[in-house]
PDB file of C-alpha atoms in Angstrom:
ATOM      1  CA  UNK M   1      -2.925  38.151   4.792  1.00  0.00           C
ATOM      2  CA  UNK M   2      -2.953  40.522   7.638  1.00  0.00           C
ATOM      3  CA  UNK M   3      -0.550  39.867  10.444  1.00  0.00           C
ATOM      4  CA  UNK M   4      -2.246  39.267  13.799  1.00  0.00           C
ATOM      5  CA  UNK M   5      -0.825  40.716  17.068  1.00  0.00           C
ATOM      6  CA  UNK M   6       0.251  37.237  18.014  1.00  0.00           C
ATOM      7  CA  UNK M   7       2.534  36.853  14.912  1.00  0.00           C
ATOM      8  CA  UNK M   8       4.274  40.290  15.530  1.00  0.00           C
ATOM      9  CA  UNK M   9       4.601  40.449  19.298  1.00  0.00           C
ATOM     10  CA  UNK M  10       7.637  39.055  20.978  1.00  0.00           C
ATOM     11  CA  UNK M  11       6.783  36.724  23.930  1.00  0.00           C
ATOM     12  CA  UNK M  12       8.593  35.901  26.925  1.00  0.00           C
ATOM     13  CA  UNK M  13       8.527  32.087  27.861  1.00  0.00           C
ATOM     14  CA  UNK M  14       5.985  32.976  30.753  1.00  0.00           C
ATOM     15  CA  UNK M  15       3.724  34.962  28.513  1.00  0.00           C
ATOM     16  CA  UNK M  16       3.872  31.966  25.987  1.00  0.00           C
ATOM     17  CA  UNK M  17       2.810  29.549  28.745  1.00  0.00           C
ATOM     18  CA  UNK M  18      -0.192  31.685  29.662  1.00  0.00           C
ATOM     19  CA  UNK M  19      -1.104  32.625  26.131  1.00  0.00           C
ATOM     20  CA  UNK M  20      -4.756  31.844  25.007  1.00  0.00           C
ATOM     21  CA  UNK M  21      -6.294  33.326  21.764  1.00  0.00           C
ATOM     22  CA  UNK M  22      -9.488  31.457  22.355  1.00  0.00           C
ATOM     23  CA  UNK M  23      -8.923  28.906  19.701  1.00  0.00           C
ATOM     24  CA  UNK M  24      -7.730  25.363  19.741  1.00  0.00           C
ATOM     25  CA  UNK M  25      -4.417  26.352  17.791  1.00  0.00           C
ATOM     26  CA  UNK M  26      -1.267  25.145  19.357  1.00  0.00           C
ATOM     27  CA  UNK M  27       1.936  27.090  19.065  1.00  0.00           C
ATOM     28  CA  UNK M  28       5.666  26.522  19.594  1.00  0.00           C
ATOM     29  CA  UNK M  29       7.685  29.521  20.679  1.00  0.00           C
ATOM     30  CA  UNK M  30      10.515  30.187  18.334  1.00  0.00           C
ATOM     31  CA  UNK M  31      12.930  33.065  19.222  1.00  0.00           C
ATOM     32  CA  UNK M  32      10.089  34.765  21.134  1.00  0.00           C
ATOM     33  CA  UNK M  33       7.484  34.443  18.200  1.00  0.00           C
ATOM     34  CA  UNK M  34       4.461  32.251  18.263  1.00  0.00           C
ATOM     35  CA  UNK M  35       4.408  29.749  15.453  1.00  0.00           C
ATOM     36  CA  UNK M  36       1.276  28.056  15.054  1.00  0.00           C
ATOM     37  CA  UNK M  37       1.498  24.201  14.583  1.00  0.00           C
ATOM     38  CA  UNK M  38      -0.433  22.941  11.661  1.00  0.00           C
ATOM     39  CA  UNK M  39      -2.660  19.891  11.972  1.00  0.00           C
ATOM     40  CA  UNK M  40      -0.540  17.978   9.264  1.00  0.00           C
ATOM     41  CA  UNK M  41      -1.694  15.313   6.830  1.00  0.00           C
ATOM     42  CA  UNK M  42      -3.435  12.184   7.937  1.00  0.00           C
ATOM     43  CA  UNK M  43      -0.092  10.498   7.065  1.00  0.00           C
ATOM     44  CA  UNK M  44       1.628  12.716   9.463  1.00  0.00           C
ATOM     45  CA  UNK M  45      -0.935  11.934  12.270  1.00  0.00           C
ATOM     46  CA  UNK M  46      -0.842   8.152  11.560  1.00  0.00           C
ATOM     47  CA  UNK M  47       2.956   7.953  11.637  1.00  0.00           C
ATOM     48  CA  UNK M  48       3.054   9.686  15.008  1.00  0.00           C
ATOM     49  CA  UNK M  49       0.148   7.434  16.239  1.00  0.00           C
ATOM     50  CA  UNK M  50       2.065   4.419  15.055  1.00  0.00           C
ATOM     51  CA  UNK M  51       5.476   5.361  16.579  1.00  0.00           C
ATOM     52  CA  UNK M  52       3.783   6.203  19.786  1.00  0.00           C
ATOM     53  CA  UNK M  53       2.216   2.810  19.994  1.00  0.00           C
ATOM     54  CA  UNK M  54       5.372   0.999  18.568  1.00  0.00           C
ATOM     55  CA  UNK M  55       7.600   2.684  21.262  1.00  0.00           C
ATOM     56  CA  UNK M  56       5.210   2.004  24.090  1.00  0.00           C
ATOM     57  CA  UNK M  57       4.971  -1.621  23.053  1.00  0.00           C
ATOM     58  CA  UNK M  58       8.668  -1.902  23.071  1.00  0.00           C
ATOM     59  CA  UNK M  59       8.961  -0.170  26.401  1.00  0.00           C
ATOM     60  CA  UNK M  60       6.437  -2.719  27.933  1.00  0.00           C
ATOM     61  CA  UNK M  61       8.368  -5.604  26.428  1.00  0.00           C
ATOM     62  CA  UNK M  62      11.602  -4.301  27.949  1.00  0.00           C
ATOM     63  CA  UNK M  63       9.970  -3.385  31.013  1.00  0.00           C
ATOM     64  CA  UNK M  64      11.261   0.171  31.112  1.00  0.00           C
ATOM     65  CA  UNK M  65       9.870   2.782  33.405  1.00  0.00           C
ATOM     66  CA  UNK M  66       9.351   5.059  30.275  1.00  0.00           C
ATOM     67  CA  UNK M  67       6.434   6.478  28.284  1.00  0.00           C
ATOM     68  CA  UNK M  68       6.063   7.668  24.580  1.00  0.00           C
ATOM     69  CA  UNK M  69       3.693  10.492  24.000  1.00  0.00           C
ATOM     70  CA  UNK M  70       2.647  12.247  20.744  1.00  0.00           C
ATOM     71  CA  UNK M  71       2.591  15.935  20.712  1.00  0.00           C
ATOM     72  CA  UNK M  72       1.843  16.420  24.416  1.00  0.00           C
ATOM     73  CA  UNK M  73       5.214  17.530  25.866  1.00  0.00           C
ATOM     74  CA  UNK M  74       7.072  20.728  25.149  1.00  0.00           C
ATOM     75  CA  UNK M  75      10.831  21.083  25.258  1.00  0.00           C
ATOM     76  CA  UNK M  76      12.346  24.322  26.091  1.00  0.00           C
ATOM     77  CA  UNK M  77      15.406  24.912  24.059  1.00  0.00           C
ATOM     78  CA  UNK M  78      17.990  27.536  23.194  1.00  0.00           C
ATOM     79  CA  UNK M  79      17.991  29.676  20.008  1.00  0.00           C
ATOM     80  CA  UNK M  80      20.384  32.353  18.944  1.00  0.00           C
ATOM     81  CA  UNK M  81      21.859  32.470  22.517  1.00  0.00           C
ATOM     82  CA  UNK M  82      18.536  33.099  24.091  1.00  0.00           C
ATOM     83  CA  UNK M  83      16.302  30.869  25.977  1.00  0.00           C
ATOM     84  CA  UNK M  84      12.888  31.829  24.500  1.00  0.00           C
ATOM     85  CA  UNK M  85      12.142  28.739  22.288  1.00  0.00           C
ATOM     86  CA  UNK M  86       9.866  25.796  23.106  1.00  0.00           C
ATOM     87  CA  UNK M  87       9.385  22.990  20.794  1.00  0.00           C
ATOM     88  CA  UNK M  88       6.513  20.323  20.759  1.00  0.00           C
ATOM     89  CA  UNK M  89       8.020  17.192  19.159  1.00  0.00           C
ATOM     90  CA  UNK M  90       5.830  14.931  17.443  1.00  0.00           C
ATOM     91  CA  UNK M  91       6.672  12.125  19.582  1.00  0.00           C
ATOM     92  CA  UNK M  92       8.730  12.229  22.742  1.00  0.00           C
ATOM     93  CA  UNK M  93      10.076   9.295  25.053  1.00  0.00           C
ATOM     94  CA  UNK M  94      10.524  10.287  28.696  1.00  0.00           C
ATOM     95  CA  UNK M  95      10.756   8.448  32.058  1.00  0.00           C
ATOM     96  CA  UNK M  96       7.412   7.884  33.649  1.00  0.00           C
ATOM     97  CA  UNK M  97       8.553   9.817  36.674  1.00  0.00           C
ATOM     98  CA  UNK M  98       9.230  12.861  34.667  1.00  0.00           C
ATOM     99  CA  UNK M  99       5.657  12.555  33.052  1.00  0.00           C
ATOM    100  CA  UNK M 100       4.161  12.341  36.471  1.00  0.00           C
ATOM    101  CA  UNK M 101       6.024  15.438  37.395  1.00  0.00           C
ATOM    102  CA  UNK M 102       4.505  17.349  34.441  1.00  0.00           C
ATOM    103  CA  UNK M 103       0.949  16.496  35.238  1.00  0.00           C
ATOM    104  CA  UNK M 104       0.509  19.203  37.809  1.00  0.00           C
ATOM    105  CA  UNK M 105       2.032  21.929  35.706  1.00  0.00           C
ATOM    106  CA  UNK M 106       2.707  22.980  32.084  1.00  0.00           C
ATOM    107  CA  UNK M 107       4.035  20.109  30.202  1.00  0.00           C
ATOM    108  CA  UNK M 108       7.205  21.563  29.154  1.00  0.00           C
ATOM    109  CA  UNK M 109      10.471  20.140  30.186  1.00  0.00           C
ATOM    110  CA  UNK M 110      12.634  22.920  31.492  1.00  0.00           C
ATOM    111  CA  UNK M 111      16.395  23.523  30.928  1.00  0.00           C
ATOM    112  CA  UNK M 112      17.423  22.499  34.382  1.00  0.00           C
ATOM    113  CA  UNK M 113      15.642  19.101  33.896  1.00  0.00           C
ATOM    114  CA  UNK M 114      16.797  16.055  32.222  1.00  0.00           C
ATOM    115  CA  UNK M 115      16.299  15.974  28.473  1.00  0.00           C
ATOM    116  CA  UNK M 116      13.960  13.491  26.815  1.00  0.00           C
ATOM    117  CA  UNK M 117      15.383  10.037  25.965  1.00  0.00           C
ATOM    118  CA  UNK M 118      14.268  10.343  22.336  1.00  0.00           C
ATOM    119  CA  UNK M 119      12.400  12.864  20.181  1.00  0.00           C
ATOM    120  CA  UNK M 120      10.848  12.418  16.779  1.00  0.00           C
ATOM    121  CA  UNK M 121       9.894  14.963  14.180  1.00  0.00           C
ATOM    122  CA  UNK M 122       7.747  14.040  11.106  1.00  0.00           C
ATOM    123  CA  UNK M 123       8.601  16.140   8.184  1.00  0.00           C
ATOM    124  CA  UNK M 124       5.918  18.163   6.140  1.00  0.00           C
ATOM    125  CA  UNK M 125       6.598  20.880   3.431  1.00  0.00           C
ATOM    126  CA  UNK M 126       6.219  23.556   6.027  1.00  0.00           C
ATOM    127  CA  UNK M 127       8.607  22.058   8.667  1.00  0.00           C
ATOM    128  CA  UNK M 128      11.432  20.377   6.688  1.00  0.00           C
ATOM    129  CA  UNK M 129      13.886  23.212   7.171  1.00  0.00           C
ATOM    130  CA  UNK M 130      13.258  23.361  10.951  1.00  0.00           C
ATOM    131  CA  UNK M 131      13.237  19.712  11.384  1.00  0.00           C
ATOM    132  CA  UNK M 132      16.440  19.043   9.634  1.00  0.00           C
ATOM    133  CA  UNK M 133      18.365  22.141  10.787  1.00  0.00           C
ATOM    134  CA  UNK M 134      17.015  24.260  13.587  1.00  0.00           C
ATOM    135  CA  UNK M 135      15.552  21.432  15.695  1.00  0.00           C
ATOM    136  CA  UNK M 136      18.666  19.223  14.996  1.00  0.00           C
ATOM    137  CA  UNK M 137      20.792  22.106  16.500  1.00  0.00           C
ATOM    138  CA  UNK M 138      18.550  22.819  19.553  1.00  0.00           C
ATOM    139  CA  UNK M 139      18.056  19.134  20.377  1.00  0.00           C
ATOM    140  CA  UNK M 140      21.777  18.556  20.126  1.00  0.00           C
ATOM    141  CA  UNK M 141      22.548  21.552  22.517  1.00  0.00           C
ATOM    142  CA  UNK M 142      20.060  20.033  24.967  1.00  0.00           C
ATOM    143  CA  UNK M 143      21.954  16.647  24.679  1.00  0.00           C
ATOM    144  CA  UNK M 144      18.789  14.635  23.789  1.00  0.00           C
ATOM    145  CA  UNK M 145      20.421  11.265  23.106  1.00  0.00           C
ATOM    146  CA  UNK M 146      18.493  10.383  20.030  1.00  0.00           C
ATOM    147  CA  UNK M 147      16.423  12.387  17.320  1.00  0.00           C
ATOM    148  CA  UNK M 148      14.738  10.934  14.600  1.00  0.00           C
ATOM    149  CA  UNK M 149      13.485  12.686  11.433  1.00  0.00           C
ATOM    150  CA  UNK M 150      10.808  10.747   9.656  1.00  0.00           C
ATOM    151  CA  UNK M 151      10.603  12.167   6.279  1.00  0.00           C
ATOM    152  CA  UNK M 152       7.597  11.047   3.971  1.00  0.00           C
ATOM    153  CA  UNK M 153       8.645  13.582   1.332  1.00  0.00           C
ATOM    154  CA  UNK M 154      11.985  11.873   0.530  1.00  0.00           C
ATOM    155  CA  UNK M 155      10.979   8.293   1.859  1.00  0.00           C
ATOM    156  CA  UNK M 156      13.645   8.225   4.421  1.00  0.00           C
ATOM    157  CA  UNK M 157      14.305   8.184   8.212  1.00  0.00           C
ATOM    158  CA  UNK M 158      17.415   9.755   9.524  1.00  0.00           C
ATOM    159  CA  UNK M 159      18.347   8.823  13.119  1.00  0.00           C
ATOM    160  CA  UNK M 160      20.587  11.260  14.879  1.00  0.00           C
ATOM    161  CA  UNK M 161      22.604  10.093  17.945  1.00  0.00           C
ATOM    162  CA  UNK M 162      24.554  11.879  20.326  1.00  0.00           C
ATOM    163  CA  UNK M 163      28.271  11.028  20.085  1.00  0.00           C
ATOM    164  CA  UNK M 164      30.691  12.957  22.119  1.00  0.00           C
ATOM    165  CA  UNK M 165      28.325  16.011  22.282  1.00  0.00           C
ATOM    166  CA  UNK M 166      27.570  16.072  18.533  1.00  0.00           C
ATOM    167  CA  UNK M 167      24.856  14.434  16.413  1.00  0.00           C
ATOM    168  CA  UNK M 168      25.961  11.864  14.090  1.00  0.00           C
ATOM    169  CA  UNK M 169      23.171  10.906  11.625  1.00  0.00           C
ATOM    170  CA  UNK M 170      22.433   7.719   9.675  1.00  0.00           C
ATOM    171  CA  UNK M 171      19.898   7.588   6.975  1.00  0.00           C
ATOM    172  CA  UNK M 172      17.613   4.691   6.371  1.00  0.00           C
ATOM    173  CA  UNK M 173      15.361   3.932   3.420  1.00  0.00           C
ATOM    174  CA  UNK M 174      13.015   1.139   2.081  1.00  0.00           C
ATOM    175  CA  UNK M 175      13.309  -2.146   3.957  1.00  0.00           C
ATOM    176  CA  UNK M 176      16.251  -0.978   6.003  1.00  0.00           C
ATOM    177  CA  UNK M 177      15.789  -1.872   9.703  1.00  0.00           C
ATOM    178  CA  UNK M 178      16.105   1.358  11.928  1.00  0.00           C
ATOM    179  CA  UNK M 179      18.923   1.200  14.405  1.00  0.00           C
ATOM    180  CA  UNK M 180      18.097   2.839  17.511  1.00  0.00           C
ATOM    181  CA  UNK M 181      20.348   3.054  20.756  1.00  0.00           C
ATOM    182  CA  UNK M 182      17.252   3.786  22.869  1.00  0.00           C
ATOM    183  CA  UNK M 183      15.505   0.638  21.345  1.00  0.00           C
ATOM    184  CA  UNK M 184      18.340  -1.611  20.306  1.00  0.00           C
ATOM    185  CA  UNK M 185      16.052  -4.741  19.787  1.00  0.00           C
ATOM    186  CA  UNK M 186      13.265  -2.819  17.733  1.00  0.00           C
ATOM    187  CA  UNK M 187      12.244  -4.626  14.596  1.00  0.00           C
ATOM    188  CA  UNK M 188      11.133  -1.716  12.555  1.00  0.00           C
ATOM    189  CA  UNK M 189      11.702  -0.668   9.020  1.00  0.00           C
ATOM    190  CA  UNK M 190      11.327   2.612   7.138  1.00  0.00           C
ATOM    191  CA  UNK M 191       8.569   1.030   4.928  1.00  0.00           C
ATOM    192  CA  UNK M 192       6.675   0.014   7.982  1.00  0.00           C
ATOM    193  CA  UNK M 193       6.860   3.530   9.577  1.00  0.00           C
ATOM    194  CA  UNK M 194       5.907   5.366   6.248  1.00  0.00           C
ATOM    195  CA  UNK M 195       2.946   2.803   5.699  1.00  0.00           C
ATOM    196  CA  UNK M 196       1.511   3.761   8.998  1.00  0.00           C
ATOM    197  CA  UNK M 197      -2.333   4.137   8.609  1.00  0.00           C
ATOM    198  CA  UNK M 198      -2.379   2.311   5.301  1.00  0.00           C
TER     199      UNK M 198
END
């Protein structure tokens, strides 16, 4: 396969924000390189949709001034000591006021802005290393309080919670009820998440 200029050129963050290759392809910026985001399986999309709806239902029930959004908000993050990485989590929970501020500019949370309250990545074969390793480190450095890795490949959900500036992870499987500090009353099991769209 022939490399395209987009895959070999290093981009600044500003170039990334203004990049348009004339297609509908969405990209993350990783260490200055554009990484196309695959569409993912139907199950991947169904899980994203299910969690977005579930979180928004819980937000409404708790009367919180938050919103859950699927793949709409970027998070600028550090990598290898540089600030030229921007991730687009599968689901993000942020304050409504922050979402309103993003409406009139690129929907990327900058380094000097408060981090999301919770981010979720749904694992696929092509993203499992990044989801478990690179993103875990980046989201930890950004002090995102809670990070979920939903893994249909191994039938588990790992919830990372920020404790004294480090992520502590707890794995949940099968009928386990997911424990979340962001949504402490959430009644949700791993099986329910992985069955989304069935």
